[in-house]
Short mmCIF file of C-alpha atoms in Angstrom, two decimals:
data_model
loop_
_atom_site.label_atom_id
_atom_site.label_comp_id
_atom_site.label_asym_id
_atom_site.label_seq_id
_atom_site.Cartn_x
_atom_site.Cartn_y
_atom_site.Cartn_z
CA UNK A 515 14.12 7.22 -0.25
CA UNK A 516 10.92 8.36 1.50
CA UNK A 517 9.39 4.87 1.50
CA UNK A 518 12.65 3.41 2.84
CA UNK A 519 12.98 6.00 5.59
CA UNK A 520 9.35 5.93 6.70
CA UNK A 521 8.85 2.16 6.79
CA UNK A 522 12.07 1.69 8.76
CA UNK A 523 10.93 4.46 11.13
CA UNK A 524 7.53 2.78 11.57
CA UNK A 525 9.04 -0.65 12.32
CA UNK A 526 11.27 0.83 15.02
CA UNK A 527 8.34 2.72 16.56
CA UNK A 528 6.22 -0.46 16.55
CA UNK A 529 8.95 -2.31 18.44
CA UNK A 530 9.40 0.46 21.02
CA UNK A 531 5.62 0.83 21.40
CA UNK A 532 5.29 -2.90 22.05
CA UNK A 533 7.72 -2.56 24.97
CA UNK A 534 5.90 0.43 26.45
CA UNK A 535 2.72 -1.70 26.51
CA UNK A 536 4.56 -4.40 28.46
CA UNK A 537 3.01 -7.85 28.14
CA UNK A 538 -0.29 -6.31 26.99
CA UNK A 539 1.55 -5.22 23.84
CA UNK A 540 1.64 -8.77 22.52
CA UNK A 541 -2.16 -9.21 22.69
CA UNK A 542 -4.86 -8.25 20.22
CA UNK A 543 -6.20 -5.76 22.76
CA UNK A 544 -3.72 -3.39 21.11
CA UNK A 545 -2.83 -3.02 17.42
CA UNK A 546 0.95 -3.06 17.91
CA UNK A 547 1.88 -6.64 16.98
CA UNK A 548 -0.41 -6.53 13.94
CA UNK A 549 1.31 -3.38 12.68
CA UNK A 550 4.73 -4.84 13.45
CA UNK A 551 4.06 -8.01 11.47
CA UNK A 552 2.47 -6.07 8.60
CA UNK A 553 5.46 -3.75 8.31
CA UNK A 554 7.75 -6.75 7.77
CA UNK A 555 6.00 -7.14 4.38
CA UNK A 556 5.92 -3.43 3.67
CA UNK A 557 9.69 -3.08 4.14
CA UNK A 558 10.22 -5.74 1.45
CA UNK A 559 7.49 -5.24 -1.15
CA UNK A 560 7.39 -2.70 -3.98
CA UNK A 561 11.20 -2.47 -3.82
CA UNK A 562 13.17 -3.71 -0.82
CA UNK A 563 14.79 -1.61 1.88
CA UNK A 564 18.23 -2.69 0.67
CA UNK A 565 17.70 -2.16 -3.06
CA UNK A 566 16.30 1.32 -2.38
CA UNK A 567 19.49 2.16 -0.52
CA UNK A 568 21.48 1.12 -3.60
CA UNK A 569 19.23 3.22 -5.85
CA UNK A 570 20.03 6.31 -3.79
CA UNK A 571 23.69 5.22 -3.90
CA UNK A 572 23.55 4.95 -7.67
CA UNK A 573 21.84 8.33 -7.95
CA UNK A 574 24.50 10.18 -5.96
CA UNK A 575 27.60 8.35 -7.25
CA UNK A 576 26.57 7.46 -10.80
CA UNK A 577 27.67 3.85 -10.15
CA UNK A 578 25.23 0.90 -10.24
CA UNK A 579 26.06 -1.46 -7.34
CA UNK A 580 23.29 -4.03 -7.83
CA UNK A 581 23.82 -5.19 -11.38
CA UNK B 1365 -14.09 -4.65 21.91
CA UNK B 1366 -11.59 -1.82 22.21
CA UNK B 1367 -12.86 1.60 21.09
CA UNK B 1368 -10.88 3.35 18.36
CA UNK B 1369 -9.76 6.50 20.20
CA UNK B 1370 -7.23 7.65 17.61
CA UNK B 1371 -7.16 11.38 16.93
CA UNK B 1372 -4.00 12.04 14.94
CA UNK B 1373 -0.84 13.81 16.05
CA UNK B 1374 0.42 17.01 14.49
CA UNK B 1375 3.38 18.27 16.49
CA UNK B 1376 4.59 20.81 13.90
CA UNK B 1377 1.13 22.14 12.88
CA UNK B 1378 1.27 20.39 9.51
CA UNK B 1379 -2.45 21.00 9.19
CA UNK B 1380 -1.63 24.64 8.34
CA UNK B 1381 -0.17 23.29 5.08
CA UNK B 1382 -3.36 21.46 4.14
CA UNK B 1383 -6.34 22.80 2.19
CA UNK B 1384 -9.94 22.39 3.36
CA UNK B 1385 -10.33 19.64 0.75
CA UNK B 1386 -7.32 17.76 2.14
CA UNK B 1387 -8.75 17.88 5.65
CA UNK B 1388 -12.19 16.80 4.43
CA UNK B 1389 -10.72 13.80 2.58
CA UNK B 1390 -8.68 12.78 5.62
CA UNK B 1391 -11.48 13.27 8.14
CA UNK B 1392 -14.04 11.38 6.02
CA UNK B 1393 -11.63 8.47 5.69
CA UNK B 1394 -10.92 8.51 9.42
CA UNK B 1395 -14.64 8.54 10.29
CA UNK B 1396 -15.39 5.65 7.90
CA UNK B 1397 -12.51 3.61 9.31
CA UNK B 1398 -13.60 4.14 12.92
CA UNK B 1399 -17.16 3.12 12.11
CA UNK B 1400 -16.69 0.30 9.61
CA UNK B 1401 -13.16 -1.08 9.87
CA UNK B 1402 -11.60 -0.67 13.32
CA UNK B 1403 -14.27 -2.85 14.97
CA UNK B 1404 -13.56 -5.80 12.65
CA UNK B 1405 -9.89 -5.49 11.68
CA UNK B 1406 -8.39 -7.68 14.42
CA UNK B 1407 -10.87 -10.44 13.57
CA UNK B 1408 -10.10 -10.17 9.83
CA UNK B 1409 -6.36 -10.35 10.57
CA UNK B 1410 -6.79 -13.42 12.78
CA UNK B 1411 -8.97 -15.16 10.19
CA UNK B 1412 -6.51 -14.25 7.43
CA UNK B 1413 -9.21 -12.87 5.17
CA UNK B 1414 -9.70 -9.50 3.50
CA UNK B 1415 -13.18 -8.18 4.46
CA UNK B 1416 -14.57 -7.87 0.94
CA UNK B 1417 -17.71 -6.08 2.04
CA UNK B 1418 -15.48 -3.01 2.61
CA UNK B 1419 -14.77 -2.57 -1.09
CA UNK B 1420 -17.78 -0.34 -1.79
CA UNK B 1421 -16.94 1.92 1.18
CA UNK B 1422 -13.30 2.13 0.12
CA UNK B 1423 -14.49 3.42 -3.25
CA UNK B 1424 -16.81 5.95 -1.61
CA UNK B 1425 -14.04 7.56 0.48
CA UNK B 1426 -11.92 7.92 -2.69
CA UNK B 1427 -9.64 4.99 -1.87
CA UNK B 1428 -9.54 3.71 -5.47
CA UNK B 1429 -7.51 5.92 -7.80
CA UNK B 1430 -7.77 9.14 -5.76
CA UNK B 1431 -5.90 11.13 -8.42
CA UNK B 1432 -7.71 9.62 -11.44
CA UNK B 1433 -9.57 12.46 -13.25
CA UNK B 1434 -13.33 12.73 -12.90
CA UNK B 1435 -13.83 12.11 -16.64
CA UNK B 1436 -12.79 8.49 -15.97
CA UNK B 1437 -14.93 8.16 -12.86
CA UNK B 1438 -12.13 8.96 -10.39
CA UNK B 1439 -12.31 11.47 -7.53
CA UNK B 1440 -9.81 13.82 -9.26
CA UNK B 1441 -7.90 14.59 -6.05
CA UNK B 1442 -4.28 15.73 -5.78
CA UNK B 1443 -1.23 13.82 -4.57
CA UNK B 1444 -1.46 15.17 -1.00
CA UNK B 1445 -5.03 13.87 -0.69
CA UNK B 1446 -3.88 10.51 -2.05
CA UNK B 1447 -1.14 10.45 0.60
CA UNK B 1448 -3.50 11.40 3.42
CA UNK B 1449 -5.89 8.61 2.39
CA UNK B 1450 -3.05 6.07 2.46
CA UNK B 1451 -1.96 7.36 5.87
CA UNK B 1452 -5.45 6.94 7.32
CA UNK B 1453 -5.92 3.48 5.81
CA UNK B 1454 -2.57 2.18 7.08
CA UNK B 1455 -3.21 3.79 10.48
CA UNK B 1456 -5.88 1.07 10.61
CA UNK B 1457 -4.01 -1.75 8.82
CA UNK B 1458 -1.28 -2.09 6.17
CA UNK B 1459 -3.36 -4.79 4.44
CA UNK B 1460 -6.28 -2.41 3.99
CA UNK B 1461 -3.91 0.20 2.55
CA UNK B 1462 -2.34 -2.45 0.29
CA UNK B 1463 -5.69 -3.28 -1.29
CA UNK B 1464 -6.22 0.40 -2.03
CA UNK B 1465 -2.63 1.01 -3.21
CA UNK B 1466 -2.71 -1.88 -5.66
CA UNK B 1467 -6.02 -0.84 -7.18
CA UNK B 1468 -4.90 2.82 -7.41
CA UNK B 1469 -1.23 2.86 -8.35
CA UNK B 1470 -0.71 -0.54 -9.91
CA UNK B 1471 -3.96 -1.10 -11.82
CA UNK B 1472 -5.69 2.25 -12.45
CA UNK B 1473 -2.46 4.22 -12.91
CA UNK B 1474 -1.09 2.07 -15.78
CA UNK B 1475 -4.49 1.92 -17.52
CA UNK B 1476 -4.73 5.71 -17.22
CA UNK B 1477 -1.13 6.47 -18.24
CA UNK B 1478 -0.29 3.63 -20.64
CA UNK B 1479 -3.74 2.60 -21.90
CA UNK B 1480 -5.79 3.96 -24.80
CA UNK B 1481 -9.09 5.82 -24.46
CA UNK B 1482 -11.21 2.67 -24.97
CA UNK B 1483 -9.34 0.87 -22.19
CA UNK B 1484 -9.65 3.88 -19.85
CA UNK B 1485 -13.41 4.15 -20.42
CA UNK B 1486 -13.94 0.39 -20.14
CA UNK B 1487 -12.11 -0.18 -16.87
CA UNK B 1488 -11.44 2.99 -14.86
CA UNK B 1489 -15.02 3.95 -13.84
CA UNK B 1490 -15.70 0.41 -12.58
CA UNK B 1491 -12.36 0.25 -10.76
CA UNK B 1492 -13.06 3.63 -9.09
CA UNK B 1493 -16.29 2.39 -7.48
CA UNK B 1494 -14.92 -1.05 -6.64
CA UNK B 1495 -17.32 -2.82 -9.01
CA UNK B 1496 -14.09 -4.23 -10.49
CA UNK B 1497 -11.08 -5.10 -8.35
CA UNK B 1498 -7.69 -5.37 -10.00
CA UNK B 1499 -4.26 -6.79 -9.25
CA UNK B 1500 -0.76 -6.28 -10.66
CA UNK B 1501 1.50 -9.09 -11.88
CA UNK B 1502 5.21 -8.25 -11.97
CA UNK B 1503 7.05 -10.39 -9.37
CA UNK B 1504 7.78 -14.00 -10.35
CA UNK B 1505 8.99 -16.96 -8.28
CA UNK B 1506 12.57 -16.47 -9.55
CA UNK B 1507 12.49 -12.72 -10.17
CA UNK B 1508 11.79 -10.37 -7.25
CA UNK B 1509 14.30 -7.51 -7.02
CA UNK B 1510 15.34 -8.39 -10.61
CA UNK B 1511 12.05 -8.00 -12.49
CA UNK B 1512 13.84 -7.50 -15.82
CA UNK B 1513 14.72 -11.20 -15.74
CA UNK B 1514 11.05 -12.23 -15.93
CA UNK B 1515 10.17 -15.29 -17.99
CA UNK B 1516 6.39 -14.74 -18.39
CA UNK B 1517 5.91 -14.23 -22.12
CA UNK B 1518 3.40 -13.80 -24.91
CA UNK B 1519 3.38 -14.75 -28.57
CA UNK B 1520 1.58 -12.99 -31.39
CA UNK B 1521 -0.88 -15.55 -32.82
CA UNK B 1522 -2.32 -13.19 -35.43
CA UNK B 1523 -5.76 -12.45 -33.99
CA UNK B 1524 -4.72 -12.75 -30.29
CA UNK B 1525 -1.74 -13.07 -27.93
CA UNK B 1526 -0.89 -16.37 -26.21
CA UNK B 1527 0.29 -15.76 -22.62
CA UNK B 1528 2.35 -18.22 -20.53
CA UNK B 1529 4.08 -17.95 -17.15
CA UNK B 1530 3.42 -17.34 -13.45
CA UNK B 1531 3.48 -14.45 -11.00
CA UNK B 1532 3.58 -14.61 -7.20
CA UNK B 1533 3.05 -12.44 -4.09
CA UNK B 1534 0.16 -10.71 -5.83
CA UNK B 1535 -2.09 -8.66 -3.52
CA UNK B 1536 -5.83 -8.96 -4.35
CA UNK B 1537 -5.14 -11.87 -6.78
CA UNK B 1538 -7.60 -14.38 -5.26
CA UNK B 1539 -10.66 -12.21 -5.94
CA UNK B 1540 -9.50 -9.75 -8.60
CA UNK B 1541 -11.66 -9.30 -11.71
CA UNK B 1542 -8.72 -8.12 -13.81
CA UNK B 1543 -4.92 -8.31 -13.67
CA UNK B 1544 -2.40 -5.93 -15.23
CA UNK B 1545 0.30 -8.42 -16.19
CA UNK B 1546 3.83 -7.62 -17.32
CA UNK B 1547 5.26 -10.07 -19.85
CA UNK B 1548 7.88 -10.23 -22.59
CA UNK B 1549 7.02 -10.41 -26.29
CA UNK B 1550 8.98 -12.55 -28.72
CA UNK B 1551 11.62 -9.83 -29.02
CA UNK B 1552 12.07 -9.80 -25.21
CA UNK B 1553 10.38 -6.41 -24.75
CA UNK B 1554 8.21 -5.98 -21.62
CA UNK B 1555 4.57 -4.99 -22.21
CA UNK B 1556 1.49 -4.69 -20.00
CA UNK B 1557 -1.56 -6.85 -20.75
CA UNK B 1558 -5.00 -6.71 -19.13
CA UNK B 1559 -6.04 -10.27 -18.27
CA UNK B 1560 -9.63 -10.86 -17.14
CA UNK B 1561 -10.94 -13.48 -14.74
CA UNK B 1562 -12.66 -16.21 -16.69
CA UNK B 1563 -10.14 -16.31 -19.55
CA UNK B 1564 -9.36 -19.96 -20.19
CA UNK B 1565 -6.06 -21.10 -18.63
CA UNK B 1566 -5.92 -18.22 -16.09
CA UNK B 1567 -6.01 -19.22 -12.39
CA UNK B 1568 -5.28 -17.38 -9.11
CA UNK B 1569 -4.32 -19.78 -6.27
CA UNK B 1570 -4.35 -18.22 -2.79
CA UNK B 1571 -1.10 -17.88 -0.79
CA UNK B 1572 -1.49 -19.43 2.67
CA UNK B 1573 0.63 -19.31 5.83
CA UNK B 1574 1.38 -15.58 5.98
CA UNK B 1575 2.21 -14.02 9.36
CA UNK B 1576 1.92 -10.55 7.83
CA UNK B 1577 -0.75 -8.59 5.90
CA UNK B 1578 -3.24 -11.23 7.00
CA UNK B 1579 -6.17 -8.86 6.44
CA UNK B 1580 -5.20 -8.65 2.75
CA UNK B 1581 -5.60 -11.51 0.26
CA UNK B 1582 -2.45 -12.59 -1.58
CA UNK B 1583 -2.13 -15.12 -4.38
CA UNK B 1584 -0.41 -16.29 -7.53
CA UNK B 1585 -1.33 -15.64 -11.15
CA UNK B 1586 -0.88 -18.66 -13.40
CA UNK B 1587 -1.13 -18.39 -17.19
CA UNK B 1588 -1.37 -21.64 -19.12
CA UNK B 1589 -1.80 -20.78 -22.81
CA UNK B 1590 -4.16 -17.89 -22.03
CA UNK B 1591 -5.61 -16.27 -25.17
CA UNK B 1592 -5.53 -12.51 -24.56
CA UNK B 1593 -7.37 -10.24 -27.05
CA UNK B 1594 -5.04 -7.87 -28.86
CA UNK B 1595 -7.01 -4.85 -27.64
CA UNK B 1596 -5.96 -5.74 -24.06
CA UNK B 1597 -2.32 -4.72 -24.61
CA UNK B 1598 -1.45 -1.34 -23.03
CA UNK B 1599 -0.15 0.52 -26.10
CA UNK B 1600 1.43 3.70 -24.78
CA UNK B 1601 4.47 2.47 -22.87
CA UNK B 1602 6.69 -0.63 -22.86
CA UNK B 1603 9.97 -1.71 -21.29
CA UNK B 1604 10.82 -2.13 -17.60
CA UNK B 1605 10.22 1.59 -17.01
CA UNK B 1606 6.47 1.03 -17.45
CA UNK B 1607 5.93 -1.22 -14.39
CA UNK B 1608 8.57 0.72 -12.44
CA UNK B 1609 6.57 3.90 -13.05
CA UNK B 1610 3.58 2.22 -11.35
CA UNK B 1611 5.77 1.22 -8.41
CA UNK B 1612 6.99 4.83 -8.04
CA UNK B 1613 3.40 5.90 -7.51
CA UNK B 1614 2.75 3.01 -5.10
CA UNK B 1615 5.87 3.75 -3.07
CA UNK B 1616 4.80 7.35 -2.63
CA UNK B 1617 1.55 6.05 -1.11
CA UNK B 1618 3.48 3.61 1.09
CA UNK B 1619 5.66 6.44 2.41
CA UNK B 1620 2.48 8.12 3.69
CA UNK B 1621 0.98 4.82 4.81
CA UNK B 1622 3.94 3.91 7.02
CA UNK B 1623 3.47 7.20 8.88
CA UNK B 1624 -0.07 6.03 9.61
CA UNK B 1625 1.11 2.74 11.15
CA UNK B 1626 3.71 4.64 13.21
CA UNK B 1627 1.08 7.15 14.38
CA UNK B 1628 -1.22 4.38 15.58
CA UNK B 1629 1.59 2.70 17.55
CA UNK B 1630 2.65 6.04 19.05
CA UNK B 1631 -0.95 7.00 19.85
CA UNK B 1632 -1.58 3.73 21.65
CA UNK B 1633 1.75 3.82 23.53
CA UNK B 1634 1.27 7.45 24.63
CA UNK B 1635 -2.21 6.73 25.99
CA UNK B 1636 -1.03 3.55 27.72
CA UNK B 1637 1.91 5.37 29.32
CA UNK B 1638 -0.52 7.81 30.96
CA UNK B 1639 -2.94 5.12 32.16
CA UNK B 1640 -0.57 2.41 33.35
CA UNK B 1641 0.70 2.89 36.89
CA UNK B 1642 3.79 1.22 38.34
CA UNK B 1643 5.77 2.15 41.44
CA UNK B 1644 2.94 4.53 42.35
CA UNK B 1645 2.98 6.76 39.25
CA UNK B 1646 2.07 6.60 35.53
CA UNK B 1647 4.89 4.93 33.59
CA UNK B 1648 4.91 7.97 31.28
CA UNK B 1649 6.58 9.83 34.15
CA UNK B 1650 9.71 7.70 33.92
CA UNK B 1651 12.61 8.98 31.84
CA UNK B 1652 13.12 5.78 29.84
CA UNK B 1653 9.48 5.79 28.65
CA UNK B 1654 9.65 9.51 27.87
CA UNK B 1655 12.78 8.94 25.79
CA UNK B 1656 10.97 6.32 23.70
CA UNK B 1657 7.88 8.50 23.21
CA UNK B 1658 9.80 11.72 22.50
CA UNK B 1659 11.95 9.99 19.90
CA UNK B 1660 8.83 8.49 18.29
CA UNK B 1661 7.13 11.85 17.78
CA UNK B 1662 10.42 13.35 16.55
CA UNK B 1663 10.79 10.65 13.90
CA UNK B 1664 7.10 10.85 12.93
CA UNK B 1665 7.33 14.65 12.54
CA UNK B 1666 10.44 14.36 10.35
CA UNK B 1667 8.71 11.76 8.17
CA UNK B 1668 5.58 13.93 7.87
CA UNK B 1669 7.62 16.89 6.62
CA UNK B 1670 9.71 14.77 4.23
CA UNK B 1671 6.63 13.16 2.75
CA UNK B 1672 4.63 16.37 2.44
CA UNK B 1673 7.51 17.88 0.47
CA UNK B 1674 7.62 14.82 -1.76
CA UNK B 1675 3.90 15.30 -2.42
CA UNK B 1676 4.53 18.91 -3.47
CA UNK B 1677 7.31 17.76 -5.81
CA UNK B 1678 5.01 15.16 -7.39
CA UNK B 1679 2.36 17.76 -8.30
#
């Protein structure tokens, strides 16, 4: 739940931060695009964003929705 | 080259919750990153290559198995220190944090928790310093979110095991000295095996064409009739719960790490909003920019508190 929440939070912040930087945000003068692209892996690996939602769902309802 | 001006953000005085040791671990990691990694990370990302010369330094800041006890060569830190290290590393780059996470939670953790004393003494001290680098083989080409369906398997040949199959999306694979590999025995039960580079039939092709984690090396693990000594089987846990236990530890580190990436984006955006002038004033004075920045620090603060509490629960 914590991994799911925090990675999703970080991806949204990376996207908003890119816009605050204007066009400079797409360059390697700033770390934003690198973080944004990295987080696209992080949201999937070691258990995906979607499967982790279903694990919380299973924990609170007692029903397994992914098998 | 841009100077690394990052200083951390602590809106709810979270530092009051940290011990002196926690702050020392975090500040040492931050200083090492500013000196050794920030100046080269963009170049490493563009070249698509993990800077291997950083491995020794990563070991020195406690980045390999932070919570592994000192008797096995680890730093013997607690879960909060582990989290703070992951936060600092990912503040720099998720690929750097991935290299550390894999070595710590996916290689050292299973050897420590599921291995015997000989295996712990043989591998953990070398993994803690970075003399050995490890990787973790669970995901297969046809089994990602469904690891229980894996087809990698081993047969008991009397004096050794014979391992066949393939793993993919494996961080550190191209240069790892050892791999903790999850495979099914003849009864279909999942076990962990330590496979060493140089074993005949074991190869680690590099994955090319990534637009993400470019500063981390990713590859496949291919096992073509690899003879694995019987003493390389992790004896103390089997079944899918064994690799999932490693992932639980890794995901805890990722939760902290993601805060680091968010902090770096926020830090850069906040500074830029004060420096960049449009319509005769800094853009940080406009309501739409303030809304973005205020929501960022709100979300970061919530995540910091959530994750700190998780660290307490893990103790």
